[in-house]
Structures are given as C-alpha cells and as structure tokens.
Amino acid sequence: AVALLVARGAPLDDTDKEGRTALTWAARQGHRDLAQLLLARGADANLALLDAASRGRANLVKFLLERGANAKAADRSGATALMKAASTGNAATVKLLLEKGADAGARDGQGRTAATMARDAGRKDVETLLRRAGGGLGIEN
C-alpha cells in the first residue's frame, strides 16, 4: 500500500504533529524494506537520523548514515544529531556520529554543544568523549 502511494507521488517528508515522517516511522518500527523504498524515492534521511539519534538507536543511525544521511544534520533550532545523541547519553551513537564526521564543536541556537548536553544529562563519560573530540561546553563554560 505504501509503495503504491509513493509511486503515485505521495509527499515523502510530510510530518505528523510530533515532526515524524513516514521514513522516521518505518525506521523506528524496523521496516528496513520500506525505509529503503522511501530513501530510494528521495525521502530526507536527515529527519529520520535526528529522530534515531535522539532515541539513542545506534543501529538505526548507522543504517541511515550508510544510506546518505549527513552526520552533521541539524534541526531548526540548530541541534545536531550528535547533540541529540549526547542528550540521551548513548555513547555508542555518539561514537558512531563522530566517526562519520559529526562536529563535536557545533553549537545550537542557544550556544550549547553536545558536551554541554551530555553534562546536563549526567553522562560524564559521554562529555569526556566529546571534549576529547574537540567539543567544549559552549556558553556555559
């Protein structure tokens, strides 16, 4: 059914009230074939990456990065996938994003860095990892 809708030109990146797209939902539910179809038809992998990073889903982050998502992707507020992963304290996701080129020194619209967010989440290990990768604490120094 989804394949038919996509073939007939259904908008791929429309969002629900929580900002989730069809790709986000497909990826969250583990429907890799559907996610592949949506990506092949031009769905924005970065939107799903931001969601996966915010949920600490390293395997899903890896899947999306391998299919063209940008490790430096950011939302409208400037929060990057790395910041979202850091705020959950998921070290595996943070390491993966750093390996794929995420910027540990990036700041969101409020001047916060991923290290700031890890610190605020009480994850000293992730904060240390980010600081070693070049990420300071931002405006809260």
Short mmCIF file of C-alpha atoms in Angstrom, two decimals:
data_model
loop_
_atom_site.label_atom_id
_atom_site.label_comp_id
_atom_site.label_asym_id
_atom_site.label_seq_id
_atom_site.Cartn_x
_atom_site.Cartn_y
_atom_site.Cartn_z
CA ALA A 1 0.00 0.00 0.00
CA VAL A 2 2.78 2.43 0.89
CA ALA A 3 4.65 1.55 -2.30
CA LEU A 4 1.55 2.45 -4.30
CA LEU A 5 1.18 5.79 -2.52
CA VAL A 6 4.84 6.57 -3.11
CA ALA A 7 4.55 5.57 -6.78
CA ARG A 8 1.59 7.95 -7.13
CA GLY A 9 3.59 10.86 -5.75
CA ALA A 10 2.56 10.99 -2.10
CA PRO A 11 4.68 13.58 -0.25
CA LEU A 12 7.54 11.75 1.43
CA ASP A 13 8.60 14.29 4.01
CA ASP A 14 5.28 15.50 5.41
CA THR A 15 5.33 15.26 9.19
CA ASP A 16 2.86 14.41 11.90
CA LYS A 17 2.26 16.72 14.86
CA GLU A 18 5.44 15.39 16.50
CA GLY A 19 7.57 16.10 13.42
CA ARG A 20 7.92 12.47 12.34
CA THR A 21 7.95 11.44 8.69
CA ALA A 22 6.98 8.17 7.01
CA LEU A 23 10.69 7.28 6.92
CA THR A 24 11.02 8.02 10.63
CA TRP A 25 8.14 5.68 11.38
CA ALA A 26 9.38 2.95 9.03
CA ALA A 27 12.85 3.10 10.53
CA ARG A 28 11.55 3.15 14.12
CA GLN A 29 9.46 0.06 13.51
CA GLY A 30 12.32 -1.81 11.85
CA HIS A 31 10.72 -1.90 8.40
CA ARG A 32 14.00 -1.71 6.51
CA ASP A 33 12.49 -2.61 3.13
CA LEU A 34 10.02 0.25 3.43
CA ALA A 35 12.76 2.59 4.66
CA GLN A 36 14.88 1.60 1.64
CA LEU A 37 11.95 2.32 -0.69
CA LEU A 38 11.33 5.73 0.85
CA LEU A 39 15.03 6.61 0.69
CA ALA A 40 15.26 5.45 -2.93
CA ARG A 41 12.32 7.74 -3.77
CA GLY A 42 14.01 10.74 -2.15
CA ALA A 43 12.83 10.83 1.46
CA ASP A 44 15.00 13.02 3.69
CA ALA A 45 17.28 10.68 5.63
CA ASN A 46 18.40 13.53 7.88
CA LEU A 47 14.99 13.90 9.52
CA ALA A 48 14.99 10.22 10.44
CA LEU A 49 18.63 10.47 11.59
CA LEU A 50 17.79 13.24 14.04
CA ASP A 51 14.96 11.15 15.46
CA ALA A 52 17.08 8.00 15.71
CA ALA A 53 19.91 9.90 17.40
CA SER A 54 17.51 11.42 19.93
CA ARG A 55 16.35 7.92 20.82
CA GLY A 56 19.89 6.51 21.13
CA ARG A 57 19.32 3.98 18.34
CA ALA A 58 22.91 3.33 17.16
CA ASN A 59 21.94 0.58 14.69
CA LEU A 60 19.35 2.80 13.07
CA VAL A 61 21.76 5.75 12.98
CA LYS A 62 24.29 3.51 11.23
CA PHE A 63 21.66 2.31 8.73
CA LEU A 64 20.70 5.89 7.85
CA LEU A 65 24.29 7.14 7.62
CA GLU A 66 25.10 4.29 5.24
CA ARG A 67 22.23 5.45 3.06
CA GLY A 68 23.15 9.09 2.75
CA ALA A 69 22.16 10.83 5.97
CA ASN A 70 24.52 13.65 6.93
CA ALA A 71 26.31 13.14 10.27
CA LYS A 72 26.23 16.94 10.69
CA ALA A 73 22.45 17.19 10.23
CA ALA A 74 20.68 19.71 12.48
CA ASP A 75 17.07 20.62 13.23
CA ARG A 76 15.53 24.10 13.01
CA SER A 77 16.91 25.05 16.43
CA GLY A 78 20.44 24.11 15.38
CA ALA A 79 20.53 20.94 17.48
CA THR A 80 22.60 18.34 15.66
CA ALA A 81 22.22 14.58 15.62
CA LEU A 82 25.32 14.47 17.84
CA MET A 83 23.70 16.79 20.37
CA LYS A 84 20.57 14.67 20.41
CA ALA A 85 22.61 11.51 20.97
CA ALA A 86 24.64 13.21 23.70
CA SER A 87 21.49 14.34 25.49
CA THR A 88 20.38 10.69 25.74
CA GLY A 89 23.83 9.70 26.98
CA ASN A 90 24.18 6.99 24.33
CA ALA A 91 27.94 6.59 23.93
CA ALA A 92 27.68 4.13 21.02
CA THR A 93 25.61 6.57 18.97
CA VAL A 94 27.91 9.47 19.86
CA LYS A 95 31.00 7.47 18.82
CA LEU A 96 29.39 6.44 15.54
CA LEU A 97 28.40 10.00 14.65
CA LEU A 98 31.89 11.26 15.50
CA GLU A 99 33.44 8.54 13.31
CA LYS A 100 31.20 9.66 10.45
CA GLY A 101 32.23 13.31 10.70
CA ALA A 102 29.86 14.92 13.20
CA ASP A 103 31.21 18.22 14.56
CA ALA A 104 31.83 18.00 18.31
CA GLY A 105 32.30 21.78 18.44
CA ALA A 106 28.98 22.70 16.82
CA ARG A 107 26.61 24.91 18.82
CA ASP A 108 22.83 25.05 18.71
CA GLY A 109 20.82 28.27 18.57
CA GLN A 110 21.33 28.76 22.31
CA GLY A 111 25.11 28.28 22.15
CA ARG A 112 25.09 24.80 23.66
CA THR A 113 27.35 22.00 22.48
CA ALA A 114 26.94 18.24 22.55
CA ALA A 115 29.30 18.14 25.55
CA THR A 116 27.02 20.58 27.39
CA MET A 117 24.06 18.32 26.73
CA ALA A 118 25.92 15.21 27.88
CA ARG A 119 26.91 17.03 31.07
CA ASP A 120 23.32 18.14 31.66
CA ALA A 121 22.21 14.51 31.21
CA GLY A 122 24.70 13.45 33.89
CA ARG A 123 26.81 11.46 31.43
CA LYS A 124 30.39 12.38 32.31
CA ASP A 125 31.71 9.54 30.10
CA VAL A 126 29.99 10.95 27.02
CA GLU A 127 31.00 14.51 27.95
CA THR A 128 34.64 13.38 28.20
CA LEU A 129 34.41 11.59 24.85
CA LEU A 130 33.05 14.74 23.21
CA ARG A 131 35.61 17.04 24.81
CA ARG A 132 38.40 14.77 23.56
CA ALA A 133 36.88 15.07 20.09
CA GLY A 134 37.12 18.87 20.27
CA GLY A 135 33.81 19.81 21.80
CA GLY A 136 33.83 22.44 24.52
CA LEU A 137 30.99 23.26 26.85
CA GLY A 138 29.72 26.27 24.93
CA ILE A 139 28.31 29.35 26.61
CA GLU A 140 28.07 27.65 29.99
CA ASN A 141 31.89 27.43 30.39
#
